[in-house]
């Protein structure tokens, strides 16, 4: 059974993922309440608000009505926590939450929305054939789904105008770079390295922008690149990054700072992603390139190690309260410490382009040098075979050659007389054959 294209055409337009979350918080609705009203899980609602996925069909209509702004809805966004999401992540082994009494109004709204959605579907069914002929093949539907679910985070639109690649990159940089610097500081304990890792990650993102722009979560792509660069073991060879910066002066923040740096890098990253950023367990496992059970084990071990330094964390009765407490503590530590402000987005883009040009010129110069060396070798190489000269050998049994002896007086007189007298007889003796 194929999906009706008329439902897609008649579906209401949703705001950007960031605006969805703001509208939900403006109505004082939690993720559990929205999930119970629409009939999905809390993780699905979080995916809708981060831009990873987008609702469709009846759920899209219900979700749009729940977060629709009222006549007195606030128009300004509240101040967001820089490094972590404000909602604590769901615990590892917690049962599904029961619907609260406050959800009765949302259930009534759901019933009303379902009735209106059914009426809209009935009215739209008359134009199904014409819409299918106009839309063509199902490949266009997949393209629209991809554009709706993934391009919202990489290239958002302002009104009806599509952003250029540079504008979309600048918006992503302005929205995520300051928070990523603070996250990298918690991950490494080094302010200069945190700023450098974020700038390198965004330079790589601009270099691969056609790939990053269509990603389901461009911010997650850049975050993973920044974490990988910040956790590289080669930084310990650099003198400026061998030792972490001075810890905070407040005892509570200093204990948390020391506990984080004492964790192994993989455990520290898992704890920061789950309890700090607010990712769920499968997303944390995917970003750390581990299985879900392995990520759960790392998270529990990291929490136990941090709880030894923080007594109030050990006194928390449930994993959910531990996660909420760690969320607040990590956010407070990141906001309290002064971290360097990253460069402007234009400087990062220019640096990425300059680095790409530098590597291109270096590659061209290397190829030219290789061609020159090869030509010189071919020009100076011998064109025929020359046998090598055999090494000298010592021959035994031959007496050493002696030098001339000194002539006596008699020998000298005889030599003189022979030179003065003419020789009588034939000048040479010729042998005759007989």
CSV table of C-alpha atoms in Angstrom, one decimal:
chain,number,residue,atom,x,y,z
A,1,UNK,CA,0.0,0.0,0.0
A,2,UNK,CA,1.5,3.3,-1.1
A,3,UNK,CA,1.3,6.6,0.9
A,4,UNK,CA,-1.1,9.2,-0.5
A,5,UNK,CA,0.6,12.2,-1.9
A,6,UNK,CA,-2.4,14.3,-1.1
A,7,UNK,CA,-1.8,13.8,2.6
A,8,UNK,CA,1.7,15.2,2.1
A,9,UNK,CA,0.4,18.2,0.2
A,10,UNK,CA,-2.4,18.8,2.8
A,11,UNK,CA,-0.1,18.4,5.8
A,12,UNK,CA,0.6,21.5,7.8
A,13,UNK,CA,3.9,23.2,7.6
A,14,UNK,CA,6.1,22.8,10.7
A,15,UNK,CA,8.6,25.4,12.0
A,16,UNK,CA,12.3,24.8,12.3
A,17,UNK,CA,13.4,22.2,15.0
A,18,UNK,CA,14.7,24.9,17.3
A,19,UNK,CA,11.3,26.8,17.0
A,20,UNK,CA,9.4,23.5,17.7
A,21,UNK,CA,11.2,23.1,21.0
A,22,UNK,CA,10.6,26.8,21.9
A,23,UNK,CA,6.9,26.6,21.2
A,24,UNK,CA,6.6,23.4,23.3
A,25,UNK,CA,8.3,25.1,26.3
A,26,UNK,CA,6.2,28.2,25.8
A,27,UNK,CA,3.1,26.1,26.3
A,28,UNK,CA,4.7,24.4,29.4
A,29,UNK,CA,4.5,21.0,27.8
A,30,UNK,CA,7.1,18.3,28.6
A,31,UNK,CA,8.4,15.8,26.1
A,32,UNK,CA,6.4,13.1,27.9
A,33,UNK,CA,3.1,15.0,27.5
A,34,UNK,CA,3.6,15.6,23.8
A,35,UNK,CA,4.6,12.0,23.3
A,36,UNK,CA,1.5,10.7,25.1
A,37,UNK,CA,-0.8,13.1,23.2
A,38,UNK,CA,0.6,12.2,19.7
A,39,UNK,CA,1.1,8.5,20.5
A,40,UNK,CA,4.9,8.2,20.1
A,41,UNK,CA,7.8,7.8,22.5
A,42,UNK,CA,9.8,10.5,24.1
A,43,UNK,CA,12.9,9.7,21.9
A,44,UNK,CA,10.8,10.4,18.8
A,45,UNK,CA,9.7,13.8,20.1
A,46,UNK,CA,13.3,14.6,20.8
A,47,UNK,CA,14.3,13.6,17.3
A,48,UNK,CA,11.6,15.9,15.9
A,49,UNK,CA,13.0,18.8,17.9
A,50,UNK,CA,16.6,18.1,16.9
A,51,UNK,CA,15.8,17.8,13.2
A,52,UNK,CA,16.8,14.2,12.8
A,53,UNK,CA,13.3,13.2,11.7
A,54,UNK,CA,10.0,14.8,11.0
A,55,UNK,CA,6.4,13.7,11.7
A,56,UNK,CA,4.2,12.7,8.9
A,57,UNK,CA,0.5,12.1,8.3
A,58,UNK,CA,-1.9,12.2,11.3
A,59,UNK,CA,1.0,12.5,13.8
A,60,UNK,CA,2.2,15.6,11.9
A,61,UNK,CA,-1.2,17.2,12.2
A,62,UNK,CA,-1.5,16.4,15.9
A,63,UNK,CA,2.0,17.7,16.6
A,64,UNK,CA,1.4,20.9,14.7
A,65,UNK,CA,-1.8,21.6,16.6
A,66,UNK,CA,-0.1,20.9,20.0
A,67,UNK,CA,2.8,23.3,19.4
A,68,UNK,CA,0.8,25.9,17.4
A,69,UNK,CA,1.4,29.4,19.0
A,70,UNK,CA,-1.6,30.8,20.9
A,71,UNK,CA,-2.8,34.4,20.8
A,72,UNK,CA,-0.5,35.3,23.7
A,73,UNK,CA,2.4,33.1,22.9
A,74,UNK,CA,5.8,34.7,23.7
A,75,UNK,CA,7.8,35.7,20.7
A,76,UNK,CA,11.3,35.8,22.3
A,77,UNK,CA,13.3,32.7,22.9
A,78,UNK,CA,14.4,32.1,26.5
A,79,UNK,CA,18.0,32.0,27.4
A,80,UNK,CA,19.4,28.6,26.5
A,81,UNK,CA,22.0,26.7,28.4
A,82,UNK,CA,25.2,26.9,26.4
A,83,UNK,CA,26.6,23.4,26.6
A,84,UNK,CA,23.8,21.1,27.4
A,85,UNK,CA,20.1,20.7,26.6
A,86,UNK,CA,17.7,21.9,29.4
A,87,UNK,CA,15.7,18.6,29.5
A,88,UNK,CA,17.4,15.8,31.4
A,89,UNK,CA,17.8,12.6,29.4
A,90,UNK,CA,15.7,9.5,30.2
A,91,UNK,CA,17.3,7.0,32.6
A,92,UNK,CA,18.8,3.8,31.5
A,93,UNK,CA,16.5,1.4,33.2
A,94,UNK,CA,13.4,3.4,34.0
A,95,UNK,CA,9.8,2.2,33.2
A,96,UNK,CA,7.8,4.3,30.7
A,97,UNK,CA,6.3,7.3,32.5
A,98,UNK,CA,2.6,7.2,33.3
A,99,UNK,CA,0.4,10.0,31.9
A,100,UNK,CA,0.2,12.9,34.4
A,101,UNK,CA,-3.1,14.6,35.3
A,102,UNK,CA,-2.0,17.6,33.2
A,103,UNK,CA,-2.3,15.5,30.1
A,104,UNK,CA,-6.1,15.4,30.1
A,105,UNK,CA,-6.2,18.7,28.2
A,106,UNK,CA,-3.7,17.3,25.7
A,107,UNK,CA,-5.8,14.1,25.3
A,108,UNK,CA,-8.9,16.2,24.5
A,109,UNK,CA,-6.9,18.2,22.1
A,110,UNK,CA,-5.7,15.0,20.5
A,111,UNK,CA,-9.3,13.8,20.0
A,112,UNK,CA,-10.3,17.1,18.5
A,113,UNK,CA,-7.2,17.1,16.2
A,114,UNK,CA,-8.0,13.5,15.1
A,115,UNK,CA,-11.5,14.5,14.1
A,116,UNK,CA,-10.3,17.5,12.2
A,117,UNK,CA,-7.6,15.5,10.5
A,118,UNK,CA,-10.1,12.8,9.4
A,119,UNK,CA,-12.3,15.5,7.9
A,120,UNK,CA,-9.3,17.0,6.1
A,121,UNK,CA,-8.3,13.6,4.8
A,122,UNK,CA,-11.9,13.0,3.5
A,123,UNK,CA,-11.9,16.4,1.7
A,124,UNK,CA,-8.5,15.8,0.2
A,125,UNK,CA,-9.3,12.3,-1.1
A,126,UNK,CA,-11.2,13.7,-4.1
A,127,UNK,CA,-7.9,15.2,-5.4
A,128,UNK,CA,-5.8,12.2,-4.9
A,129,UNK,CA,-5.5,11.1,-8.6
A,130,UNK,CA,-4.6,14.6,-9.8
A,131,UNK,CA,-2.1,15.1,-7.1
A,132,UNK,CA,-0.4,11.8,-7.9
A,133,UNK,CA,-0.2,12.7,-11.6
A,134,UNK,CA,1.3,16.0,-10.7
A,135,UNK,CA,3.8,14.7,-8.2
A,136,UNK,CA,5.0,11.9,-10.5
A,137,UNK,CA,7.1,9.0,-9.1
A,138,UNK,CA,7.8,8.1,-5.5
A,139,UNK,CA,11.3,9.4,-5.9
A,140,UNK,CA,10.0,12.9,-5.5
A,141,UNK,CA,8.3,11.9,-2.2
A,142,UNK,CA,11.6,10.5,-0.9
A,143,UNK,CA,13.4,13.7,-2.0
A,144,UNK,CA,10.9,15.9,-0.1
A,145,UNK,CA,11.2,13.7,3.0
A,146,UNK,CA,14.9,14.0,2.9
A,147,UNK,CA,14.7,17.8,2.4
A,148,UNK,CA,12.1,18.1,5.2
A,149,UNK,CA,13.9,15.9,7.7
A,150,UNK,CA,17.6,16.7,7.0
A,151,UNK,CA,17.9,20.1,5.3
A,152,UNK,CA,16.2,22.0,8.1
A,153,UNK,CA,19.4,21.8,10.2
A,154,UNK,CA,21.9,22.5,7.4
A,155,UNK,CA,20.1,25.2,5.3
A,156,UNK,CA,17.1,26.7,7.0
A,157,UNK,CA,14.9,29.1,5.1
A,158,UNK,CA,14.1,32.6,6.1
A,159,UNK,CA,10.5,33.2,4.9
A,160,UNK,CA,10.5,32.0,1.4
A,161,UNK,CA,14.2,32.7,0.5
A,162,UNK,CA,16.6,29.8,0.6
A,163,UNK,CA,19.9,30.5,2.4
A,164,UNK,CA,23.1,30.4,0.4
A,165,UNK,CA,25.8,27.8,1.5
A,166,UNK,CA,27.8,30.6,3.3
A,167,UNK,CA,24.8,31.9,5.1
A,168,UNK,CA,23.7,28.5,6.2
A,169,UNK,CA,27.2,27.7,7.5
A,170,UNK,CA,27.4,31.0,9.3
A,171,UNK,CA,24.0,30.4,11.0
A,172,UNK,CA,25.1,26.9,12.0
A,173,UNK,CA,28.4,28.3,13.3
A,174,UNK,CA,26.7,31.1,15.3
A,175,UNK,CA,24.2,28.7,16.8
A,176,UNK,CA,26.6,25.9,17.9
A,177,UNK,CA,30.2,27.1,18.1
A,178,UNK,CA,30.1,28.8,21.5
A,179,UNK,CA,28.4,25.7,23.1
A,180,UNK,CA,30.9,23.4,21.4
A,181,UNK,CA,33.8,25.3,22.8
A,182,UNK,CA,32.5,24.8,26.3
A,183,UNK,CA,31.8,21.1,25.7
A,184,UNK,CA,35.3,20.7,24.4
A,185,UNK,CA,36.7,22.4,27.5
A,186,UNK,CA,34.8,19.9,29.7
A,187,UNK,CA,36.2,17.1,27.6
A,188,UNK,CA,39.9,18.2,27.6
A,189,UNK,CA,40.3,20.7,30.4
A,190,UNK,CA,42.3,23.0,28.0
A,191,UNK,CA,40.7,26.2,26.8
A,192,UNK,CA,43.1,26.8,23.9
A,193,UNK,CA,42.7,23.3,22.7
A,194,UNK,CA,38.9,23.5,23.0
A,195,UNK,CA,38.8,26.6,20.7
A,196,UNK,CA,41.2,25.1,18.3
A,197,UNK,CA,39.3,21.8,18.0
A,198,UNK,CA,36.0,23.6,17.3
A,199,UNK,CA,37.5,25.8,14.7
A,200,UNK,CA,39.2,22.8,13.0
A,201,UNK,CA,35.9,20.9,13.0
A,202,UNK,CA,34.1,23.8,11.3
A,203,UNK,CA,36.9,24.2,8.8
A,204,UNK,CA,36.5,20.5,7.9
A,205,UNK,CA,32.7,21.0,7.8
A,206,UNK,CA,33.0,23.9,5.3
A,207,UNK,CA,35.5,21.9,3.3
A,208,UNK,CA,32.8,19.1,3.1
A,209,UNK,CA,29.8,21.3,3.2
A,210,UNK,CA,27.9,19.5,0.4
A,211,UNK,CA,28.0,16.4,2.6
A,212,UNK,CA,27.3,18.2,5.9
A,213,UNK,CA,24.4,20.3,4.5
A,214,UNK,CA,22.4,17.2,3.7
A,215,UNK,CA,23.2,15.4,6.9
A,216,UNK,CA,20.3,14.7,9.3
A,217,UNK,CA,22.1,16.5,12.1
A,218,UNK,CA,24.8,18.9,10.9
A,219,UNK,CA,25.5,20.1,14.5
A,220,UNK,CA,26.1,16.5,15.5
A,221,UNK,CA,28.4,16.0,12.6
A,222,UNK,CA,30.5,19.0,13.7
A,223,UNK,CA,30.4,18.0,17.3
A,224,UNK,CA,31.7,14.5,16.5
A,225,UNK,CA,34.6,16.0,14.5
A,226,UNK,CA,35.4,18.5,17.3
A,227,UNK,CA,35.4,15.7,19.9
A,228,UNK,CA,37.7,13.5,17.8
A,229,UNK,CA,40.2,16.3,17.3
A,230,UNK,CA,40.1,17.3,20.9
A,231,UNK,CA,40.7,13.7,22.2
A,232,UNK,CA,43.5,13.0,19.8
A,233,UNK,CA,46.5,11.5,21.7
A,234,UNK,CA,49.0,13.4,19.6
A,235,UNK,CA,48.2,16.6,21.5
A,236,UNK,CA,50.3,15.4,24.4
A,237,UNK,CA,53.4,15.8,22.2
A,238,UNK,CA,52.7,19.5,22.0
A,239,UNK,CA,54.2,21.6,24.9
A,240,UNK,CA,51.2,23.9,25.1
A,241,UNK,CA,48.7,21.1,25.6
A,242,UNK,CA,50.6,18.6,27.8
A,243,UNK,CA,49.0,19.7,31.0
A,244,UNK,CA,45.4,20.9,31.6
A,245,UNK,CA,44.6,24.4,32.7
A,246,UNK,CA,44.2,25.5,36.3
A,247,UNK,CA,41.0,23.9,37.9
A,248,UNK,CA,38.2,26.1,39.2
A,249,UNK,CA,38.7,27.6,42.7
A,250,UNK,CA,35.2,26.6,44.0
A,251,UNK,CA,35.5,23.2,45.8
A,252,UNK,CA,32.4,21.7,44.2
A,253,UNK,CA,33.3,22.6,40.7
A,254,UNK,CA,36.9,21.7,41.2
A,255,UNK,CA,35.9,18.2,42.4
A,256,UNK,CA,33.7,17.7,39.3
A,257,UNK,CA,36.5,19.0,37.1
A,258,UNK,CA,39.1,16.6,38.5
A,259,UNK,CA,36.6,13.7,38.4
A,260,UNK,CA,36.0,14.3,34.7
A,261,UNK,CA,39.7,14.5,33.8
A,262,UNK,CA,40.4,11.3,35.8
A,263,UNK,CA,38.0,9.3,33.6
A,264,UNK,CA,39.2,7.6,30.5
A,265,UNK,CA,38.5,9.5,27.3
A,266,UNK,CA,35.8,7.2,26.1
A,267,UNK,CA,34.0,7.2,29.4
A,268,UNK,CA,34.3,11.0,29.7
A,269,UNK,CA,32.8,11.4,26.2
A,270,UNK,CA,29.9,9.1,27.0
A,271,UNK,CA,29.1,10.9,30.2
A,272,UNK,CA,29.2,14.3,28.6
A,273,UNK,CA,27.0,13.3,25.6
A,274,UNK,CA,24.4,11.5,27.7
A,275,UNK,CA,24.2,13.6,30.9
A,276,UNK,CA,25.5,16.8,29.5
A,277,UNK,CA,24.3,17.3,25.9
A,278,UNK,CA,21.2,15.2,26.5
A,279,UNK,CA,21.4,12.5,23.8
A,280,UNK,CA,19.7,9.2,24.4
A,281,UNK,CA,21.6,6.0,24.8
A,282,UNK,CA,21.5,4.8,21.1
A,283,UNK,CA,22.6,8.2,19.8
A,284,UNK,CA,25.4,8.2,22.4
A,285,UNK,CA,26.5,4.8,21.4
A,286,UNK,CA,26.4,5.7,17.7
A,287,UNK,CA,28.5,8.8,18.2
A,288,UNK,CA,31.1,7.1,20.3
A,289,UNK,CA,31.2,4.1,17.9
A,290,UNK,CA,30.2,1.6,20.5
A,291,UNK,CA,27.4,-0.8,21.0
A,292,UNK,CA,24.4,0.2,23.2
A,293,UNK,CA,25.3,-2.2,26.0
A,294,UNK,CA,28.9,-1.0,25.9
A,295,UNK,CA,27.8,2.7,26.1
A,296,UNK,CA,25.5,1.8,29.0
A,297,UNK,CA,28.4,0.2,30.9
A,298,UNK,CA,30.6,3.1,30.3
A,299,UNK,CA,27.9,5.5,31.5
A,300,UNK,CA,27.3,3.6,34.7
A,301,UNK,CA,31.1,3.3,35.4
A,302,UNK,CA,31.6,7.0,34.8
A,303,UNK,CA,28.7,7.9,37.1
A,304,UNK,CA,30.1,5.7,39.9
A,305,UNK,CA,33.5,7.3,39.5
A,306,UNK,CA,32.1,10.8,39.6
A,307,UNK,CA,29.8,9.9,42.6
A,308,UNK,CA,32.9,9.1,44.6
A,309,UNK,CA,33.9,12.8,44.4
A,310,UNK,CA,30.4,14.2,44.6
A,311,UNK,CA,28.5,13.0,47.7
A,312,UNK,CA,25.2,14.6,46.6
A,313,UNK,CA,25.3,12.6,43.4
A,314,UNK,CA,25.7,9.3,45.3
A,315,UNK,CA,22.8,10.3,47.5
A,316,UNK,CA,20.4,10.6,44.5
A,317,UNK,CA,17.8,7.8,44.8
A,318,UNK,CA,17.3,7.1,41.1
A,319,UNK,CA,19.3,7.2,37.9
A,320,UNK,CA,17.0,9.9,36.5
A,321,UNK,CA,17.8,12.2,39.4
A,322,UNK,CA,21.5,11.5,39.0
A,323,UNK,CA,21.2,12.4,35.4
A,324,UNK,CA,19.4,15.7,36.2
A,325,UNK,CA,21.9,16.6,38.9
A,326,UNK,CA,24.9,15.9,36.6
A,327,UNK,CA,23.2,17.9,33.9
A,328,UNK,CA,22.9,20.9,36.1
A,329,UNK,CA,26.4,20.5,37.5
A,330,UNK,CA,28.0,20.2,34.0
A,331,UNK,CA,26.1,23.2,32.8
A,332,UNK,CA,27.1,25.3,35.8
A,333,UNK,CA,30.8,24.3,35.4
A,334,UNK,CA,30.8,25.1,31.7
A,335,UNK,CA,29.1,28.5,32.3
A,336,UNK,CA,31.2,29.5,35.2
A,337,UNK,CA,34.6,29.0,33.5
A,338,UNK,CA,35.8,31.6,31.0
A,339,UNK,CA,36.5,30.0,27.7
A,340,UNK,CA,37.9,31.9,24.7
A,341,UNK,CA,35.4,33.1,22.1
A,342,UNK,CA,35.8,31.4,18.7
A,343,UNK,CA,36.7,33.4,15.6
A,344,UNK,CA,34.0,34.8,13.4
A,345,UNK,CA,32.4,32.4,10.9
A,346,UNK,CA,33.9,34.4,8.0
A,347,UNK,CA,37.4,33.9,9.4
A,348,UNK,CA,36.8,30.1,9.8
A,349,UNK,CA,35.5,29.8,6.2
A,350,UNK,CA,38.5,31.8,4.9
A,351,UNK,CA,40.9,29.7,6.9
A,352,UNK,CA,39.4,26.5,5.5
A,353,UNK,CA,39.7,27.8,1.9
A,354,UNK,CA,43.3,29.0,2.5
A,355,UNK,CA,44.2,25.7,3.9
A,356,UNK,CA,42.6,23.9,0.9
A,357,UNK,CA,44.5,26.1,-1.5
A,358,UNK,CA,47.8,25.5,0.5
A,359,UNK,CA,47.4,21.7,0.3
A,360,UNK,CA,46.5,21.9,-3.4
A,361,UNK,CA,49.6,23.9,-4.2
A,362,UNK,CA,51.7,21.6,-2.0
A,363,UNK,CA,50.4,18.6,-3.9
A,364,UNK,CA,51.0,20.2,-7.3
A,365,UNK,CA,54.6,21.2,-6.2
A,366,UNK,CA,55.2,17.6,-5.0
A,367,UNK,CA,54.1,16.2,-8.3
A,368,UNK,CA,56.2,18.7,-10.3
A,369,UNK,CA,59.2,17.8,-8.1
A,370,UNK,CA,58.7,14.1,-8.7
A,371,UNK,CA,58.4,14.7,-12.4
A,372,UNK,CA,61.6,16.7,-12.4
A,373,UNK,CA,63.6,14.2,-10.5
A,374,UNK,CA,62.3,11.4,-12.7
A,375,UNK,CA,63.4,13.3,-15.9
A,376,UNK,CA,66.8,14.1,-14.4
A,377,UNK,CA,67.3,10.4,-13.5
A,378,UNK,CA,66.4,9.3,-17.1
A,379,UNK,CA,68.7,11.9,-18.6
A,380,UNK,CA,71.8,10.9,-16.5
A,381,UNK,CA,71.3,7.2,-16.4
A,382,UNK,CA,73.7,5.1,-18.6
A,383,UNK,CA,72.3,3.8,-22.0
A,384,UNK,CA,74.5,0.7,-22.3
A,385,UNK,CA,75.9,-2.0,-20.0
A,386,UNK,CA,79.4,-1.4,-18.6
A,387,UNK,CA,81.0,-4.5,-17.0
A,388,UNK,CA,82.5,-3.8,-13.7
A,389,UNK,CA,86.3,-3.9,-13.2
A,390,UNK,CA,87.4,-7.0,-11.4
A,391,UNK,CA,89.0,-6.3,-8.0
A,392,UNK,CA,92.8,-6.8,-7.7
A,393,UNK,CA,94.1,-10.1,-6.3
A,394,UNK,CA,97.5,-10.9,-4.8
A,395,UNK,CA,99.6,-13.6,-6.6
A,396,UNK,CA,102.0,-15.7,-4.5
A,397,UNK,CA,105.3,-17.3,-5.4
A,398,UNK,CA,106.8,-14.4,-7.4
A,399,UNK,CA,110.0,-13.0,-6.0
A,400,UNK,CA,109.9,-9.3,-5.3
A,401,UNK,CA,111.4,-7.1,-8.0
A,402,UNK,CA,114.7,-5.6,-7.0
A,403,UNK,CA,116.0,-2.3,-7.8
A,404,UNK,CA,119.3,-1.5,-9.8
A,405,UNK,CA,122.6,-2.0,-7.9
A,406,UNK,CA,125.2,0.7,-7.5
A,407,UNK,CA,128.1,0.4,-10.1
A,408,UNK,CA,131.6,0.0,-8.9
A,409,UNK,CA,134.6,1.9,-10.2
A,410,UNK,CA,135.6,-0.9,-12.5
A,411,UNK,CA,132.1,-1.2,-13.9
A,412,UNK,CA,132.1,2.5,-14.7
A,413,UNK,CA,135.5,2.3,-16.5
A,414,UNK,CA,134.2,-0.6,-18.6
A,415,UNK,CA,131.0,1.2,-19.4
A,416,UNK,CA,133.0,4.2,-20.5
A,417,UNK,CA,135.4,2.2,-22.8
A,418,UNK,CA,132.5,0.4,-24.4
A,419,UNK,CA,130.8,3.6,-25.3
A,420,UNK,CA,134.0,5.1,-26.8
A,421,UNK,CA,134.9,2.1,-29.0
A,422,UNK,CA,132.9,1.4,-32.1
A,423,UNK,CA,131.4,-1.9,-32.5
A,424,UNK,CA,132.9,-4.2,-35.2
A,425,UNK,CA,130.7,-6.7,-37.0
A,426,UNK,CA,127.1,-6.9,-38.0
A,427,UNK,CA,124.7,-4.6,-36.3
A,428,UNK,CA,122.3,-7.4,-35.5
A,429,UNK,CA,122.2,-11.1,-35.6
A,430,UNK,CA,119.5,-12.5,-37.8
A,431,UNK,CA,118.6,-16.2,-37.2
A,432,UNK,CA,118.6,-18.4,-40.3
A,433,UNK,CA,116.3,-21.3,-40.8
A,434,UNK,CA,118.0,-24.6,-41.8
